PDB file of C-alpha atoms and ligand atoms in Angstrom:
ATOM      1  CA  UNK A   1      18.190  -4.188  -1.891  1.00  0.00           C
ATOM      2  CA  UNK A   2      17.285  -2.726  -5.419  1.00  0.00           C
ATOM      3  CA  UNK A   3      16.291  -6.156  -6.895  1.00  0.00           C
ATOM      4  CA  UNK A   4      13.996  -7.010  -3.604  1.00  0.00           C
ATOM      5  CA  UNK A   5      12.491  -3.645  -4.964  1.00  0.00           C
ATOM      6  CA  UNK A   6      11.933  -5.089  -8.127  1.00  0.00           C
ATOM      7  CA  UNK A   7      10.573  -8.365  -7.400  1.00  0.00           C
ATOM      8  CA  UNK A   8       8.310  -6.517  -5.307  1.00  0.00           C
ATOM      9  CA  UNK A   9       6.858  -4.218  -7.607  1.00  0.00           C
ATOM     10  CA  UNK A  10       6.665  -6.739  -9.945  1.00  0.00           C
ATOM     11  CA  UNK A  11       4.652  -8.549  -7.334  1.00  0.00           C
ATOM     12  CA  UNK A  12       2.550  -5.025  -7.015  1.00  0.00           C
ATOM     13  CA  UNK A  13       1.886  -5.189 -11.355  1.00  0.00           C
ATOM     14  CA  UNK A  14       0.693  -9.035 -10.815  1.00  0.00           C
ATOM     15  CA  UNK A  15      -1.701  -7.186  -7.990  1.00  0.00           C
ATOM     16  CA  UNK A  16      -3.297  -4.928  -9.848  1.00  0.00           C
ATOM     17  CA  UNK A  17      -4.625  -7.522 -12.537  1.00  0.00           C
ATOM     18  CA  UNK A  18      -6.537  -8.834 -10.134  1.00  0.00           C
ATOM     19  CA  UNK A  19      -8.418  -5.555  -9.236  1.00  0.00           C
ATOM     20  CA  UNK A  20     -12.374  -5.101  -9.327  1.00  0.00           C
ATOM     21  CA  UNK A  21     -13.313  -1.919 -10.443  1.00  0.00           C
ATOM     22  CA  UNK A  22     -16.136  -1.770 -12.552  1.00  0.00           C
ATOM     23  CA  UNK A  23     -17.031   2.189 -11.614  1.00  0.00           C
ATOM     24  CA  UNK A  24     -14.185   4.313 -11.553  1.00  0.00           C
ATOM     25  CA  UNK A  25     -11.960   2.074 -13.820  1.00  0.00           C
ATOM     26  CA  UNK A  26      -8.978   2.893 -11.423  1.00  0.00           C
ATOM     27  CA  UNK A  27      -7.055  -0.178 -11.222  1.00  0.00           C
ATOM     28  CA  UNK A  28      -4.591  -0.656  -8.417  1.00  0.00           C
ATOM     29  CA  UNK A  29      -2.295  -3.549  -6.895  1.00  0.00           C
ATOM     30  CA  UNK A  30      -0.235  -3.641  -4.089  1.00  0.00           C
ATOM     31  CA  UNK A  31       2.415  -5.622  -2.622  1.00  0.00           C
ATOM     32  CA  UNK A  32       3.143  -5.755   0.909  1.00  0.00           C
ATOM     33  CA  UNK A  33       6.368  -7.146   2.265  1.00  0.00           C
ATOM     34  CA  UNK A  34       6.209  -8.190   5.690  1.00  0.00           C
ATOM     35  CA  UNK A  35       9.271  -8.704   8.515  1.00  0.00           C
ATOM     36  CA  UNK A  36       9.358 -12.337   8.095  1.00  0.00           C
ATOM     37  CA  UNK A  37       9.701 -11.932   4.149  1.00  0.00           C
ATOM     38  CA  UNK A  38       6.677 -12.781   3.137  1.00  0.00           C
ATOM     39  CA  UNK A  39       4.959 -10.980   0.647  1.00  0.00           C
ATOM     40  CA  UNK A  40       1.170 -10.129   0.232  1.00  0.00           C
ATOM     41  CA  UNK A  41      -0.931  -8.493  -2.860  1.00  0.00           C
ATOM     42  CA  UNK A  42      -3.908  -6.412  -2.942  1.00  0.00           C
ATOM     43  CA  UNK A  43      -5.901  -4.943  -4.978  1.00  0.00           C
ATOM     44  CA  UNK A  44      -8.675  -2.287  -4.682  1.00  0.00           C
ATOM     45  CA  UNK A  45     -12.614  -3.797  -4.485  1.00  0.00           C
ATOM     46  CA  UNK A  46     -15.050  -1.720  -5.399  1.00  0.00           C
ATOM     47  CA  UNK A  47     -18.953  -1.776  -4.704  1.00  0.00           C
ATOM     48  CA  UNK A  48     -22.395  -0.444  -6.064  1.00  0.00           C
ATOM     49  CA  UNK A  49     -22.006   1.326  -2.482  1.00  0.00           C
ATOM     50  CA  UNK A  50     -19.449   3.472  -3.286  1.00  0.00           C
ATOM     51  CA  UNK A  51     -18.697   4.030   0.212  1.00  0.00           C
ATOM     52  CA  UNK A  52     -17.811   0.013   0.524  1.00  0.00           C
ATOM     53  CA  UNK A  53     -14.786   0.194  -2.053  1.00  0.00           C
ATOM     54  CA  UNK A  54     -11.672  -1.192  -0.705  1.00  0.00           C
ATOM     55  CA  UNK A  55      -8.106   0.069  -1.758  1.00  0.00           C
ATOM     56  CA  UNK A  56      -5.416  -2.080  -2.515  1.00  0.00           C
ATOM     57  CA  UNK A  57      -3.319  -1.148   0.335  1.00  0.00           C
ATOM     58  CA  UNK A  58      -6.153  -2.027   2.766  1.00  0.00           C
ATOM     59  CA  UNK A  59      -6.972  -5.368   0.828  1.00  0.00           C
ATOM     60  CA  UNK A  60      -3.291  -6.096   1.280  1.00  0.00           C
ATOM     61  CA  UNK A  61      -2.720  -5.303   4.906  1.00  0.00           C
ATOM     62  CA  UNK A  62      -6.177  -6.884   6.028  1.00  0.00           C
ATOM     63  CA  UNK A  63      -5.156 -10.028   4.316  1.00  0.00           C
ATOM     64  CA  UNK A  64      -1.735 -10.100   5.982  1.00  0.00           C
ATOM     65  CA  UNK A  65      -3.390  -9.351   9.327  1.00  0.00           C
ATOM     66  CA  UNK A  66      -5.537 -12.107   8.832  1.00  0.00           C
ATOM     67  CA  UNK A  67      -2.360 -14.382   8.457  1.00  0.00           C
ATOM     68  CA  UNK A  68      -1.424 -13.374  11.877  1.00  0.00           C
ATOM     69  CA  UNK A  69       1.169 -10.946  10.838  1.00  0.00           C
ATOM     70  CA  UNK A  70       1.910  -7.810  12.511  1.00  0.00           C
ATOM     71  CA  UNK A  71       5.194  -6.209  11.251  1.00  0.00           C
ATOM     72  CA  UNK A  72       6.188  -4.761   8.297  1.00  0.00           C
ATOM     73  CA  UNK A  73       9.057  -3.480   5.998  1.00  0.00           C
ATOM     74  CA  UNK A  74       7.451  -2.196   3.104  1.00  0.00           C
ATOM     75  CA  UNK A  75       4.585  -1.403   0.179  1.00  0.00           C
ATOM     76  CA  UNK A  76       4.579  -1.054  -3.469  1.00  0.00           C
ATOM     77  CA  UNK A  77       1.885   0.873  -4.520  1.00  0.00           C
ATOM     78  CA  UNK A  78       0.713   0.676  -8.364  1.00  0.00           C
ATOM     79  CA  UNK A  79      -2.328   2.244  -9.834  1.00  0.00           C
ATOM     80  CA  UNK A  80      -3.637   3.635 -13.028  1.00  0.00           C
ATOM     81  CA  UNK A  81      -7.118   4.408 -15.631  1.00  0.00           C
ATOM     82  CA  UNK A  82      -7.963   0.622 -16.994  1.00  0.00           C
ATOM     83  CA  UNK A  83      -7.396   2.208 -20.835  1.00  0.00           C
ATOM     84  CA  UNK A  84      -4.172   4.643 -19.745  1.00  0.00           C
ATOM     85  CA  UNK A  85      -0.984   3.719 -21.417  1.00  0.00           C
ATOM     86  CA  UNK A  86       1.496   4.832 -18.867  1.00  0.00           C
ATOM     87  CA  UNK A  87       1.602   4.954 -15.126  1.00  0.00           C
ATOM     88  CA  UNK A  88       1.891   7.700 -13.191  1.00  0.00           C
ATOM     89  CA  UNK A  89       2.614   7.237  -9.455  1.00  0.00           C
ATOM     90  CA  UNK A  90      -0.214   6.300  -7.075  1.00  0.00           C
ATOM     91  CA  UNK A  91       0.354   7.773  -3.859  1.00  0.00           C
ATOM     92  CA  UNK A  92      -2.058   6.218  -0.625  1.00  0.00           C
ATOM     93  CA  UNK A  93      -5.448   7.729   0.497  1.00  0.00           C
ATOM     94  CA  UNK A  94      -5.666   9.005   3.822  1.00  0.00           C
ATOM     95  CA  UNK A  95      -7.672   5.729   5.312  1.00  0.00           C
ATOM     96  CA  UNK A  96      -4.956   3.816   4.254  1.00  0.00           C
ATOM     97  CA  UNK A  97      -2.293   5.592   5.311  1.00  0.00           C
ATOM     98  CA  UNK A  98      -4.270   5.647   8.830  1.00  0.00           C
ATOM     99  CA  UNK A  99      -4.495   1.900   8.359  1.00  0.00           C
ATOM    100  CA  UNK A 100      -0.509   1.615   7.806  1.00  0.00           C
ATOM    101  CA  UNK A 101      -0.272   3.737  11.232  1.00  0.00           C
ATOM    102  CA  UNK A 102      -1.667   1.109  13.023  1.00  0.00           C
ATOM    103  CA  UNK A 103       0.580  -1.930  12.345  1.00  0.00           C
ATOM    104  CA  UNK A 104       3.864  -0.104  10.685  1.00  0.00           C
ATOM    105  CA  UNK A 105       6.448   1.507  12.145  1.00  0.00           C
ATOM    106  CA  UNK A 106       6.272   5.263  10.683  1.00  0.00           C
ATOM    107  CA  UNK A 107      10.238   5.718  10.868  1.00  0.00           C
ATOM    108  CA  UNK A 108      10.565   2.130   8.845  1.00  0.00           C
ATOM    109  CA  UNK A 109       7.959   1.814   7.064  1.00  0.00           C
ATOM    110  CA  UNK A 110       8.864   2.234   3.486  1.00  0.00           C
ATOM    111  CA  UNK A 111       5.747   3.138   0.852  1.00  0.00           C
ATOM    112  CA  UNK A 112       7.250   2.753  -2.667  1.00  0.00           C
ATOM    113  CA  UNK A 113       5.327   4.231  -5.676  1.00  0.00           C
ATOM    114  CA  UNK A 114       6.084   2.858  -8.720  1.00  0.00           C
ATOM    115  CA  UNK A 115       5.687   3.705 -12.963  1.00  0.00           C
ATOM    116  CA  UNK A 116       7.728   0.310 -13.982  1.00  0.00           C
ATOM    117  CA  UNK A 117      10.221  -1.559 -12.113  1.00  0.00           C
ATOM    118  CA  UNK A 118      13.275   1.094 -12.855  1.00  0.00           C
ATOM    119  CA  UNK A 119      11.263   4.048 -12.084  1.00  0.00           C
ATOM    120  CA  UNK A 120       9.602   4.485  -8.278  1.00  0.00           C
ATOM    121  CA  UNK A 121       9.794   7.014  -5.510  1.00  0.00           C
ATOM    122  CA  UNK A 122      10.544   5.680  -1.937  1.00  0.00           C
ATOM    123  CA  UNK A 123       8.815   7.384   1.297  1.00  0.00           C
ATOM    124  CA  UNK A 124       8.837   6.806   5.003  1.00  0.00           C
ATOM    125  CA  UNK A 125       5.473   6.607   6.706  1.00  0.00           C
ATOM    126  CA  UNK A 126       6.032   9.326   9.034  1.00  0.00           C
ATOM    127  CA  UNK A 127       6.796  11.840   5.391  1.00  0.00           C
ATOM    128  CA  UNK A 128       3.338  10.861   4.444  1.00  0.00           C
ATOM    129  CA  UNK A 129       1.275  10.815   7.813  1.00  0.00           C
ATOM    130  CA  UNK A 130       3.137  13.384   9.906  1.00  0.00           C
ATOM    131  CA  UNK A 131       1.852  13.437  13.466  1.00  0.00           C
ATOM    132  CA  UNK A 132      -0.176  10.497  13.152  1.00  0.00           C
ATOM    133  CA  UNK A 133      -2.985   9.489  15.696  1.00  0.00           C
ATOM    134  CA  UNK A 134      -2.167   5.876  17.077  1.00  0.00           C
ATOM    135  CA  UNK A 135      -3.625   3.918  19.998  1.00  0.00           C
ATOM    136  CA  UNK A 136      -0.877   5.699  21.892  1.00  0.00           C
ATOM    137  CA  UNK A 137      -2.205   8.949  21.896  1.00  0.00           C
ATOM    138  CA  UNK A 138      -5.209   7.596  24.050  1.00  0.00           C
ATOM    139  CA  UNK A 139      -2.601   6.984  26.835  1.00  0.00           C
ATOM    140  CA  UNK A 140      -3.402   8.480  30.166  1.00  0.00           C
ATOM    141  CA  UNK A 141       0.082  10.649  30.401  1.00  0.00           C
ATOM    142  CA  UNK A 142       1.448   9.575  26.923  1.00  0.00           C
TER     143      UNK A 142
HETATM  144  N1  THU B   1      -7.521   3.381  -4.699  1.00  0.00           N
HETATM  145  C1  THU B   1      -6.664   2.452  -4.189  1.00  0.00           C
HETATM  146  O1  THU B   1      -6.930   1.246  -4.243  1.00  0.00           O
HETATM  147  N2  THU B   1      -5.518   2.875  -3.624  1.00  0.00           N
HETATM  148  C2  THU B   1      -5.059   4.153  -3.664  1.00  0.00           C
HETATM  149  O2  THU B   1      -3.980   4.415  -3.201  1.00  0.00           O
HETATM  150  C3  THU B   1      -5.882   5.207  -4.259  1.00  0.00           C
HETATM  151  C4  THU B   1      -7.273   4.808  -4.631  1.00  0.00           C
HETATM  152  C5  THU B   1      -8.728   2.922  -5.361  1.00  0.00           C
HETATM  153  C6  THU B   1     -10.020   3.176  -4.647  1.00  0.00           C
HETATM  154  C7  THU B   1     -11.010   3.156  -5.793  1.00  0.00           C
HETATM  155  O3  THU B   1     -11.363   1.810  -6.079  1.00  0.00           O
HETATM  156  C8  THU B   1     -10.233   3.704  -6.972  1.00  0.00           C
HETATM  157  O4  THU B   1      -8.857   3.557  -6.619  1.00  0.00           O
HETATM  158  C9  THU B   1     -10.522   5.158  -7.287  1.00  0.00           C
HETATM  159  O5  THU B   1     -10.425   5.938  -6.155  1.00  0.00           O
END
């Protein structure tokens, strides 16, 4: 269990090289792990438009989406200033959580955020998007 963690935050480090971002310098990668066992990386796109920046998480989950997956175990979340020496944990923004709503299961769901490979924290969904709006909630009698 502990060394699928690592390999996947290690996949979440090899993420974050990837990232464009050119205006804040904030440089994030993620790694999602999906039911099946396959594994997808993100990282966070920026734009001129500020407004048009991408996260890592999203990059991550669209990309997986696109693959025609739809269920998910888990997310290593990595992030930190281009020129920082040391990590600090990277929790999701709010849009992103929202996005994880949509596809994960928020008692499953694990978000792991990560300094190195020996030191992470590990969440459930529903901790970090309590009473969460889904498609659900637009139910006639839900
Ligand atoms: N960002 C992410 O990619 N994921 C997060 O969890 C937090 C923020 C990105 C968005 C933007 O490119 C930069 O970090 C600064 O907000």
């Amino acid at each position: 269990m502990d060394t699928d963690r690592k390999e996947l935050i290690k996949k979440a480090f090899q993420a974050q090289k990837k990232a464009y971002a050119p205006y804040s310098g904030f440089e994030v990668g993620a790694a999602l792990l999906a039911g099946d066992g396959s594994v997808y990386g993100g990282c966070n796109i920026e734009n001129a438009s500020y407004g048009a920046c991408n996260c890592a998480e999203r990059t991550a989950l669209f990309r997986a989406v696109y693959e025609g997956k739809r269920d998910f175990d888990a997310i290593v979340i990595v992030g930190k200033p281009k020129n920082a020496d040391v990590y600090d944990y990277c929790p999701p923004c709010g849009i992103c959580r929202q996005v994880m709503a949509e596809f994960c299961d928020p008692e499953k769901f694990e978000i792991i955020l990560a300094k190195s490979e020996e030191e992470y924290r590990r969440y459930k969904l529903k901790e970090l998007l309590p009473l969460s709006f889904t498609g659900k909630d637009m139910e006639k009698d839900h």
